[in-house]
Structure formats: structure tokens, C-alpha cells
Amino acid sequence: MATILTVDDSSSIRQMIKVVLEPAGHTVVEASDGAQGLARARAGKLDLVITDLNMPVMNGLDLIRALRKLPTAVGMPILFLTTESNDALKQEAKSAGATGWITKPFKPEQLLGVVAKLVRS
């Protein structure tokens, strides 16, 4: 199964993601902001990144731009999981290199379905 990095400043959201994905066989690695997420991405191979948009230190858009410069992140799917639903932000995220977008609150089956699709392709 996949190794998935979840980046969110909310420990409860990271925990919810972990509770949904680990029983499906995935390994979940956590980071509380974009800078920590970037460090985790540099430290090991990941199959998918799930990131929030608004975080301290480094936001999700800056994280995606930095990840897309890493040779190890070429082709790696990056999913936004955020409360934002603004179309202009979605377009900016897509331009930065985001693969998909889920709006919080999310349903576990929705997250599982999107993750299954992204780690398969």
C-alpha cells in the first residue's frame, strides 16, 4: 500500500486522516506545517501528499511549489484537503501542481475513494 504524508496544522484532522487511511493498509506520515512537510518529503519516498491550504510557517500552495521542484516528487499526486472552496484558489492550486481538491469536512469514503484513485494511477 501507499506511504502518505498528511500536512495540516490541526492535529485532530491529521488524526482523522490517519484513522481513515491506516485501516485501509496505508502508512501515514504527519507534519504540522508546510516546512515540516517539505522536510518529511525530502527524508523519504512518498506515494501521495495530502495538505491543508492555510497553515503557519509555509502554506499549502508554497509547499506544493517546493515539492514540485524535488526530483523525488515528480509525478507524485498532491491532494488539497481544506475548508476553502473558492474556484480561483482551486485554479491557483492546479497551476501550482495540485492533483485534486477535497473540501472539509470530508466523508471517510470520499477520502478513501480519492486516495485509491490517486495511488493507482
Short mmCIF file of C-alpha atoms in Angstrom, two decimals:
data_model
loop_
_atom_site.label_atom_id
_atom_site.label_comp_id
_atom_site.label_asym_id
_atom_site.label_seq_id
_atom_site.Cartn_x
_atom_site.Cartn_y
_atom_site.Cartn_z
CA MET A 1 0.00 0.00 0.00
CA ALA A 2 0.94 3.66 -0.15
CA THR A 3 3.01 5.89 2.11
CA ILE A 4 1.01 9.08 2.52
CA LEU A 5 2.15 12.38 4.03
CA THR A 6 -0.61 14.43 5.62
CA VAL A 7 0.21 18.08 6.30
CA ASP A 8 -2.20 20.04 8.47
CA ASP A 9 -1.79 22.35 11.47
CA SER A 10 -4.79 20.65 13.10
CA SER A 11 -3.75 17.52 14.97
CA SER A 12 -7.39 16.36 15.01
CA ILE A 13 -7.59 16.50 11.20
CA ARG A 14 -4.30 14.60 10.88
CA GLN A 15 -5.65 12.03 13.31
CA MET A 16 -8.92 11.70 11.36
CA ILE A 17 -6.99 11.10 8.15
CA LYS A 18 -4.84 8.50 9.88
CA VAL A 19 -7.90 6.72 11.32
CA VAL A 20 -9.40 6.52 7.82
CA LEU A 21 -6.30 5.54 5.82
CA GLU A 22 -4.31 3.20 8.08
CA PRO A 23 -7.03 0.53 8.33
CA ALA A 24 -7.01 0.51 4.51
CA GLY A 25 -3.36 -0.54 4.68
CA HIS A 26 -1.66 2.80 4.08
CA THR A 27 1.22 4.19 6.11
CA VAL A 28 0.51 7.75 7.21
CA VAL A 29 3.32 10.20 7.98
CA GLU A 30 2.35 13.50 9.63
CA ALA A 31 3.56 17.11 9.51
CA SER A 32 2.03 20.16 11.18
CA ASP A 33 3.01 22.79 8.58
CA GLY A 34 4.40 23.11 5.09
CA ALA A 35 8.04 23.45 6.13
CA GLN A 36 7.85 20.29 8.22
CA GLY A 37 6.04 18.57 5.36
CA LEU A 38 8.77 19.56 2.92
CA ALA A 39 11.41 18.17 5.30
CA ARG A 40 9.48 14.88 5.58
CA ALA A 41 9.21 14.70 1.77
CA ARG A 42 12.96 15.20 1.43
CA ALA A 43 13.63 12.47 4.02
CA GLY A 44 11.80 9.61 2.37
CA LYS A 45 9.82 8.27 -0.56
CA LEU A 46 6.14 9.17 -0.56
CA ASP A 47 3.31 7.98 -2.79
CA LEU A 48 0.89 10.83 -2.03
CA VAL A 49 0.73 14.13 -0.13
CA ILE A 50 -2.49 15.42 1.42
CA THR A 51 -2.14 19.03 2.52
CA ASP A 52 -4.19 21.82 4.02
CA LEU A 53 -4.07 25.25 2.39
CA ASN A 54 -3.86 27.65 5.33
CA MET A 55 -1.07 26.75 7.75
CA PRO A 56 1.61 28.62 9.71
CA VAL A 57 5.25 28.80 8.59
CA MET A 58 4.57 27.59 4.99
CA ASN A 59 1.11 27.36 3.43
CA GLY A 60 -0.10 24.56 1.19
CA LEU A 61 0.46 26.41 -2.08
CA ASP A 62 4.09 27.16 -1.21
CA LEU A 63 4.52 23.55 -0.12
CA ILE A 64 3.25 22.27 -3.46
CA ARG A 65 5.52 24.62 -5.39
CA ALA A 66 8.51 23.43 -3.33
CA LEU A 67 7.54 19.76 -3.69
CA ARG A 68 7.27 20.06 -7.47
CA LYS A 69 10.93 21.12 -7.55
CA LEU A 70 12.05 17.88 -5.84
CA PRO A 71 13.17 15.11 -8.22
CA THR A 72 11.54 12.56 -5.88
CA ALA A 73 8.15 14.29 -6.19
CA VAL A 74 7.89 14.22 -9.97
CA GLY A 75 4.54 12.65 -10.81
CA MET A 76 3.57 12.25 -7.15
CA PRO A 77 -0.09 13.14 -6.59
CA ILE A 78 -0.78 16.03 -4.20
CA LEU A 79 -4.26 16.47 -2.79
CA PHE A 80 -5.61 19.57 -1.09
CA LEU A 81 -7.87 18.92 1.92
CA THR A 82 -9.12 22.31 3.04
CA THR A 83 -12.11 24.35 4.15
CA GLU A 84 -11.60 26.65 1.15
CA SER A 85 -13.84 26.13 -1.87
CA ASN A 86 -13.02 29.23 -3.90
CA ASP A 87 -12.70 28.46 -7.63
CA ALA A 88 -9.83 30.94 -8.09
CA LEU A 89 -7.87 29.18 -5.32
CA LYS A 90 -8.58 25.80 -6.89
CA GLN A 91 -7.22 27.07 -10.20
CA GLU A 92 -4.14 28.52 -8.46
CA ALA A 93 -3.59 25.17 -6.71
CA LYS A 94 -3.90 23.30 -10.00
CA SER A 95 -1.39 25.66 -11.61
CA ALA A 96 0.99 25.08 -8.68
CA GLY A 97 0.78 21.34 -9.25
CA ALA A 98 -2.11 20.05 -7.12
CA THR A 99 -3.71 16.87 -8.39
CA GLY A 100 -7.03 17.16 -6.59
CA TRP A 101 -9.12 19.01 -4.02
CA ILE A 102 -11.42 17.84 -1.21
CA THR A 103 -13.35 20.31 0.91
CA LYS A 104 -13.55 19.82 4.71
CA PRO A 105 -15.44 18.35 6.36
CA PHE A 106 -14.83 15.19 4.39
CA LYS A 107 -16.53 11.82 4.44
CA PRO A 108 -14.22 8.85 5.07
CA GLU A 109 -15.44 7.01 1.98
CA GLN A 110 -14.80 10.11 -0.14
CA LEU A 111 -11.20 10.32 1.09
CA LEU A 112 -10.66 6.58 0.60
CA GLY A 113 -12.07 6.75 -2.93
CA VAL A 114 -9.89 9.67 -3.99
CA VAL A 115 -6.77 8.17 -2.40
CA ALA A 116 -7.41 4.81 -4.09
CA LYS A 117 -7.75 6.53 -7.44
CA LEU A 118 -4.62 8.67 -7.00
CA VAL A 119 -2.25 5.97 -5.75
CA ARG A 120 -3.36 3.61 -8.52
CA SER A 121 -2.71 5.98 -11.37
#
